[in-house]
Coordinates of C-alpha atoms in Angstrom, one line a residue:
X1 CA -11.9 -19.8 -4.7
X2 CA -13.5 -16.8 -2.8
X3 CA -11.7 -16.9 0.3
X4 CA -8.8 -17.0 -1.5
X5 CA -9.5 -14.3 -3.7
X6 CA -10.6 -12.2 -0.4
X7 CA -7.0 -12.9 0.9
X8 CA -4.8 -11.9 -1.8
X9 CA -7.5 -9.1 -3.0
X10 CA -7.0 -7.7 0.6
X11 CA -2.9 -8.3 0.2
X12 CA -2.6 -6.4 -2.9
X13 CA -5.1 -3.9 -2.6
X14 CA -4.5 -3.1 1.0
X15 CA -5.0 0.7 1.2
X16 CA -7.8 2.7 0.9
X17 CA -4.6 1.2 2.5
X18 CA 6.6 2.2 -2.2
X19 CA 14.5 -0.8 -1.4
X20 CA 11.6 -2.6 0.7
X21 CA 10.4 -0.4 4.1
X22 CA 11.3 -1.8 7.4
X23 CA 10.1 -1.0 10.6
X24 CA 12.4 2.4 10.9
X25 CA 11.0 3.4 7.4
X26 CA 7.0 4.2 8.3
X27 CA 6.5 6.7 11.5
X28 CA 5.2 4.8 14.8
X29 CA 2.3 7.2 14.7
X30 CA 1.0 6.1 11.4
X31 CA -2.4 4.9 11.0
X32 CA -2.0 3.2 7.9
X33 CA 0.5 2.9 6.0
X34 CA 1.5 1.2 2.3
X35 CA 4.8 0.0 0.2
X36 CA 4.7 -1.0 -2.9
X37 CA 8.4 -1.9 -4.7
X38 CA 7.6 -2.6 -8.6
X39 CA 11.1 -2.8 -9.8
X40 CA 11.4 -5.8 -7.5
X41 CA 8.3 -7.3 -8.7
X42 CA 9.2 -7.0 -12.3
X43 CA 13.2 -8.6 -11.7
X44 CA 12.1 -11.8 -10.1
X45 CA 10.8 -14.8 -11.8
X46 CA 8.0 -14.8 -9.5
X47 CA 6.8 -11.8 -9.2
X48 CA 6.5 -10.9 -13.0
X49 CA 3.0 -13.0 -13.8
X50 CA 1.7 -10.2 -11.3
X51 CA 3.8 -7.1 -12.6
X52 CA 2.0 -8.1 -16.3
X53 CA -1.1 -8.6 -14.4
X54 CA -0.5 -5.0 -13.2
X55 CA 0.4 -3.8 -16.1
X56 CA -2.4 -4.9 -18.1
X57 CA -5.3 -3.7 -15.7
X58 CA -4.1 -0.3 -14.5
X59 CA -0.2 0.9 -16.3
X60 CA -1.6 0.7 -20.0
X61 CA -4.7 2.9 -18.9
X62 CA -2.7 5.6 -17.0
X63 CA -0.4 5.6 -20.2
X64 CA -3.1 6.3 -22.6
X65 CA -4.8 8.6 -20.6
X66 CA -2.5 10.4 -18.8
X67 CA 0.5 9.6 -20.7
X68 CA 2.9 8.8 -17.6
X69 CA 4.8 5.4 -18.1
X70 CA 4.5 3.6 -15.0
X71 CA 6.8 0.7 -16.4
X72 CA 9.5 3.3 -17.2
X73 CA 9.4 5.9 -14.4
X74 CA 8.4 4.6 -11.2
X75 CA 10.1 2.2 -9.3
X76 CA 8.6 2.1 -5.5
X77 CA 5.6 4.3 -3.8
X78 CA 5.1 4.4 -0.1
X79 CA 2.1 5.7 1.5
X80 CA 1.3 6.0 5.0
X81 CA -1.0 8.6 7.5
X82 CA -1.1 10.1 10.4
X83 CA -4.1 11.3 12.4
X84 CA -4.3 15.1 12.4
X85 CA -1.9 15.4 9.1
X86 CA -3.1 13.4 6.3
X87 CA -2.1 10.9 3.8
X88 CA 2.2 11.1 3.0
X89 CA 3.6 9.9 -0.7
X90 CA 6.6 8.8 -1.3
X91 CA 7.2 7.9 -5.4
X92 CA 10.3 7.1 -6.4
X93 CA 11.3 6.5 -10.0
X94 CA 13.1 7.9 -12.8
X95 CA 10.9 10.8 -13.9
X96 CA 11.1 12.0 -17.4
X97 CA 10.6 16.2 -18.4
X98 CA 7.1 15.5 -19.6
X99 CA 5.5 14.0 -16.5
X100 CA 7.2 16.7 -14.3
X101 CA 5.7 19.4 -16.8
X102 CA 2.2 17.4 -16.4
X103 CA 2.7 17.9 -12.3
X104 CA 3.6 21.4 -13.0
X105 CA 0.1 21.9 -15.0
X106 CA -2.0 20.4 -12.5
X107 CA -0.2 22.0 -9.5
X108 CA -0.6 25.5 -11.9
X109 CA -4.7 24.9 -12.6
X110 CA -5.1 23.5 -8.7
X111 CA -2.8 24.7 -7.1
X112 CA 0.3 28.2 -6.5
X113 CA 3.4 27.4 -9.1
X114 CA 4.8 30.1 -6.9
X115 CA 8.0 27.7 -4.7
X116 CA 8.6 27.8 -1.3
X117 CA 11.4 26.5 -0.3
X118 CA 13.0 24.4 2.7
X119 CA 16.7 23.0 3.6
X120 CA 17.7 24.5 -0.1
X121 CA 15.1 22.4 -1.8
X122 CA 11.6 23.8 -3.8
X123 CA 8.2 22.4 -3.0
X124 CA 4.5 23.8 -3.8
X125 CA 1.2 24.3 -2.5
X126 CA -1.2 21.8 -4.2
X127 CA -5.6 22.0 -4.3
X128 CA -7.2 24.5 -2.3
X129 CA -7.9 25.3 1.3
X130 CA -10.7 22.6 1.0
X131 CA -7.5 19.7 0.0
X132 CA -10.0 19.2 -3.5
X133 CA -7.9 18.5 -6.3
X134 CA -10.2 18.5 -9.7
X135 CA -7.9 18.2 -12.7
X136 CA -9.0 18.2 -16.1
X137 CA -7.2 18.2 -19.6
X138 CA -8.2 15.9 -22.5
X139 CA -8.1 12.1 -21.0
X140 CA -6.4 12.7 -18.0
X141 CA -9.1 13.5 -15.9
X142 CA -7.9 13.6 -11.6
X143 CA -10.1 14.1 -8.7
X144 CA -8.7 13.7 -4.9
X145 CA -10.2 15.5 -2.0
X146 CA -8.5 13.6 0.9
X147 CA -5.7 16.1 1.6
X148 CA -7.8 18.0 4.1
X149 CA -6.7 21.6 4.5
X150 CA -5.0 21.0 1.3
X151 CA -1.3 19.8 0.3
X152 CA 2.3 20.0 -0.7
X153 CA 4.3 18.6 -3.4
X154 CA 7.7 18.7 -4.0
X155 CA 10.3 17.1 -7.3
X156 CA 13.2 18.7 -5.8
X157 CA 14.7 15.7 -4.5
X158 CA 16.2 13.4 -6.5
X159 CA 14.4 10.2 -7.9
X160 CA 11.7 11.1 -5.8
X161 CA 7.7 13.4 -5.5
X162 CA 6.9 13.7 -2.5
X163 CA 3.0 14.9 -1.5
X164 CA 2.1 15.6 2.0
X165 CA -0.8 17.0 3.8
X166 CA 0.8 19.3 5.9
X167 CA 3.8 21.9 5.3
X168 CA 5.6 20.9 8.7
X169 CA 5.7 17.1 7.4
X170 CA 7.2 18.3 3.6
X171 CA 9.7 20.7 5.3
X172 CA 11.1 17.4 7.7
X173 CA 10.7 15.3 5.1
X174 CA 13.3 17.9 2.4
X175 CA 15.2 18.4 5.4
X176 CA 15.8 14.8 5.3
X177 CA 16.4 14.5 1.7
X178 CA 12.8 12.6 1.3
X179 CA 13.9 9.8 3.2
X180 CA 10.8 9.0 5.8
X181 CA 12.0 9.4 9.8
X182 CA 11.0 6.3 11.8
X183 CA 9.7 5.3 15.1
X184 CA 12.8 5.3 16.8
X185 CA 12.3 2.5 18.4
X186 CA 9.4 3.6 20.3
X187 CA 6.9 1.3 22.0
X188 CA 3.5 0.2 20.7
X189 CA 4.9 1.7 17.0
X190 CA 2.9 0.5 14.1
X191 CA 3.2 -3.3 13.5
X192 CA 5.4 -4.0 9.6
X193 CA 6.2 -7.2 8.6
X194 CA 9.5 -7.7 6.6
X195 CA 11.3 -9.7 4.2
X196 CA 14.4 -10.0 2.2
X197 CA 12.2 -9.7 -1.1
X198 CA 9.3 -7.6 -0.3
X199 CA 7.0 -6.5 -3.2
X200 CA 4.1 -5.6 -1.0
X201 CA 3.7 -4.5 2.6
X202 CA 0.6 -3.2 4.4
X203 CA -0.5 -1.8 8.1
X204 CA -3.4 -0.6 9.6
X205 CA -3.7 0.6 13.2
X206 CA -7.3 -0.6 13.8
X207 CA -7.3 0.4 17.3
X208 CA -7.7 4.0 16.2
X209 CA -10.5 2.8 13.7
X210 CA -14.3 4.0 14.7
X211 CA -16.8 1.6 15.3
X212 CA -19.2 0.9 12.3
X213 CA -21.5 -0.9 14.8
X214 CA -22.0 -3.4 12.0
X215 CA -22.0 -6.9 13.0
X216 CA -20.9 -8.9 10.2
X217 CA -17.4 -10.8 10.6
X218 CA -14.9 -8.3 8.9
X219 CA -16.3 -5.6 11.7
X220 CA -15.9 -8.0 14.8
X221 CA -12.3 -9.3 13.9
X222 CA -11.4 -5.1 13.5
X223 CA -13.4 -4.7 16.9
X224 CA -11.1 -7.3 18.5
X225 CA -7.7 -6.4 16.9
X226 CA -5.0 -2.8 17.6
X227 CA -3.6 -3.6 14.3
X228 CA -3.2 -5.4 11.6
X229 CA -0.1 -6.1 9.1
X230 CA -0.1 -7.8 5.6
X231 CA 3.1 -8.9 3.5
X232 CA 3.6 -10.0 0.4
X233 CA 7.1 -11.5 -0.5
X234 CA 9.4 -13.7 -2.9
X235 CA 10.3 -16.9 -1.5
X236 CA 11.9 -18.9 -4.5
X237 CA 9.5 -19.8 -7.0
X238 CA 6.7 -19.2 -5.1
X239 CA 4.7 -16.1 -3.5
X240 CA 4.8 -15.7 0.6
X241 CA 1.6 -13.9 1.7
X242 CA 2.0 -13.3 5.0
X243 CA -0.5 -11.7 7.8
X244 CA -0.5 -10.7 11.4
X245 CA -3.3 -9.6 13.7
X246 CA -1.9 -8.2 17.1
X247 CA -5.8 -8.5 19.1
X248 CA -7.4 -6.9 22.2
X249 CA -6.8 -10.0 24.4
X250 CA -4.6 -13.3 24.5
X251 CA -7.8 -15.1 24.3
X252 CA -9.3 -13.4 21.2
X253 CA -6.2 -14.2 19.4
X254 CA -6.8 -18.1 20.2
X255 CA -10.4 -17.9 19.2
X256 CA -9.8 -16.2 15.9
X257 CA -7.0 -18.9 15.2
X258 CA -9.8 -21.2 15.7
X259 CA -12.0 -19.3 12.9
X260 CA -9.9 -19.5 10.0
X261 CA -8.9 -23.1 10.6
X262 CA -12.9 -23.8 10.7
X263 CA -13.5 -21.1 7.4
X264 CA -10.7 -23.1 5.6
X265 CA -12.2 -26.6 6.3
X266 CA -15.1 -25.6 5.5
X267 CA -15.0 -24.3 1.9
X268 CA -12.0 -27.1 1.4
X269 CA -15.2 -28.8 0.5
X270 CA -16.4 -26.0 -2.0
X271 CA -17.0 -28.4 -5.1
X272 CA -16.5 -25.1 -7.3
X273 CA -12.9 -24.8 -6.0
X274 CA -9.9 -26.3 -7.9
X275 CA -7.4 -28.9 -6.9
X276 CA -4.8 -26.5 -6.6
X277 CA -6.5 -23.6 -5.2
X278 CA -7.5 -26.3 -2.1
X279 CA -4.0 -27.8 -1.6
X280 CA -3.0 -23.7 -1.0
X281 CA -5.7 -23.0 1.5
X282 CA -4.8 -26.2 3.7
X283 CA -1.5 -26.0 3.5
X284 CA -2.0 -22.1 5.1
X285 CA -0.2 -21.7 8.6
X286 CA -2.1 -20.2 11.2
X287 CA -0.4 -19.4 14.9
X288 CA -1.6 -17.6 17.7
X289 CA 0.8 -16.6 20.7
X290 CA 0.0 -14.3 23.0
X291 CA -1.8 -11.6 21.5
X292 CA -0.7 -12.1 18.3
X293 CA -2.4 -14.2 15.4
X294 CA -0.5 -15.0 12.5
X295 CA -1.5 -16.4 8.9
X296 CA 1.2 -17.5 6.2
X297 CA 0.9 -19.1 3.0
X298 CA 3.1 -19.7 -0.5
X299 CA 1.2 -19.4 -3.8
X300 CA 2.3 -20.0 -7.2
X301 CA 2.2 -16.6 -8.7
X302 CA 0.0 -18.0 -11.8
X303 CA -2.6 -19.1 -9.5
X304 CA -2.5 -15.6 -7.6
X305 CA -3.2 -13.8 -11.5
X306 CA -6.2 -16.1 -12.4
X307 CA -7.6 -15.5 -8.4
X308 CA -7.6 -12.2 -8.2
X309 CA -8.6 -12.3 -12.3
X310 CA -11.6 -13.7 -12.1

């Protein structure tokens, strides 16, 4: 069950790495970037043995401790970053008075409650000129000190907070009513996979990654890939986990083709593995053309719970 578990752990925990984003929703530039749509997961059939999942390991404790109701407020959060600028968050939900009073306090104790304003809309600073954020009141207890030079936050548009890490990227993003400006079509724009029913997508550009100068496998496949893209979808009754490597060199993309098929073979013989858990890793599609390797598979959604469970 490990590689498994390593695949779908990686899928739905893809960030350091928020209807469903398509290629003209994340920037080109961005060097990672994450969507995550819960009010799909939680309408289809198939995605709701996850959503409880979800729900049970991380909604319930922000409820009791920070008293914010995930279930009830937020719909979709997308994430992405650019080099030079920071991290960029997108929530979009239905947010009640009391959480946007909570924001209010924190952006009050870490922050200037005086507004600024842009294209008629109000936004704040947020942390200090370090980007630490160190909350604390009761059981809600936040810490976050990747913002850099500090950040900006903004409730002003509708349905949505938006957080950035620079005031340039806040005031195009109000100016655009919080909706996030695309590549344009640009070339060599950061890869996103797509689907009509998207509940998770991922991307990292790992050509702008640093080299560890580890040698284990994880750092040689980054060493020999520009980016990377993870999906995870609803196709009927089933969940479609979908990946794609674009690598270095045609070749590399054949040879790594040629490692998974030889990885899943291999623990296909794991005695500790079930029936069903087996059938799911042989019956995974691996292609490589070109540069590009890619990796599908569908999962009952149960099986994907008691994986990533245990």
């Amino acid at each position: 069950m490990r590689v498994l578990k390593i695949l779908l752990v990686a899928v739905l925990l893809a960030a350091p790495i928020m209807s469903a984003a398509g290629p003209n929703d994340i920037p080109g530039s961005a060097d990672w970037y994450l969507h995550v749509d819960l009010k799909q997961m939680k309408s289809e059939e198939a995605g709701k043995p996850l959503y409880d999942w979800l729900r049970d390991e991380a909604f319930d404790d922000v409820k009791n401790d920070a008293g914010i109701d995930i279930e009830q407020e937020i719909d979709s959060l997308t994430a992405f970053s650019i080099t030079g600028e920071g991290p960029v968050i997108v929530v979009a939900g239905n947010f009640s008075t009391e959480t946007r009073d909570k924001i209010m306090a924190i952006i009050a104790a870490e922050g200037d409650i005086t507004p600024l304003e842009a294209s008629g809309r109000k936004y704040y600073r947020l942390g200090d000129d370090d980007g630490n954020i160190n909350y604390s009141e009761g059981d809600l207890d936040i810490s976050l000190d990747s913002l850099e030079d500090g950040g900006w936050i903004s409730m002003d548009v509708k349905d949505k907070i938006l957080i950035t890490g620079t005031q340039e990227r806040m005031k195009a993003l109000l100016a655009n009513k919080g909706r996030i400006p695309g590549p344009g079509g640009n070339k060599g724009t950061i890869l996103v996979l797509t689907a009509e029913k998207t509940l998770l997508q991922a991307g990292l550009n790992t050509a702008k990654l640093e080299d560890d100068g580890d040698d284990d496998l994880d750092s040689k496949i980054l060493r020999n890939t520009e980016q990377v893209a993870f999906l995870l979808a609803v196709a009927k009754d089933k969940l479609a986990i979908e990946a794609e490597l674009i690598t270095t060199e045609a070749d590399m993309a054949e040879s790594l083709a040629s490692v998974a098929r030889g990885l899943i073979s291999l623990v296909s013989f794991d005695d500790s593995m079930d029936a069903e858990a087996v059938a799911v890793l042989q019956s995974t599609k691996i292609e490589a053309k070109g540069n590009s390797l890619s990796l599908s598979l569908a999962v009952d959604p149960n099986l994907v719970v008691r994986t990533i469970g245990n």
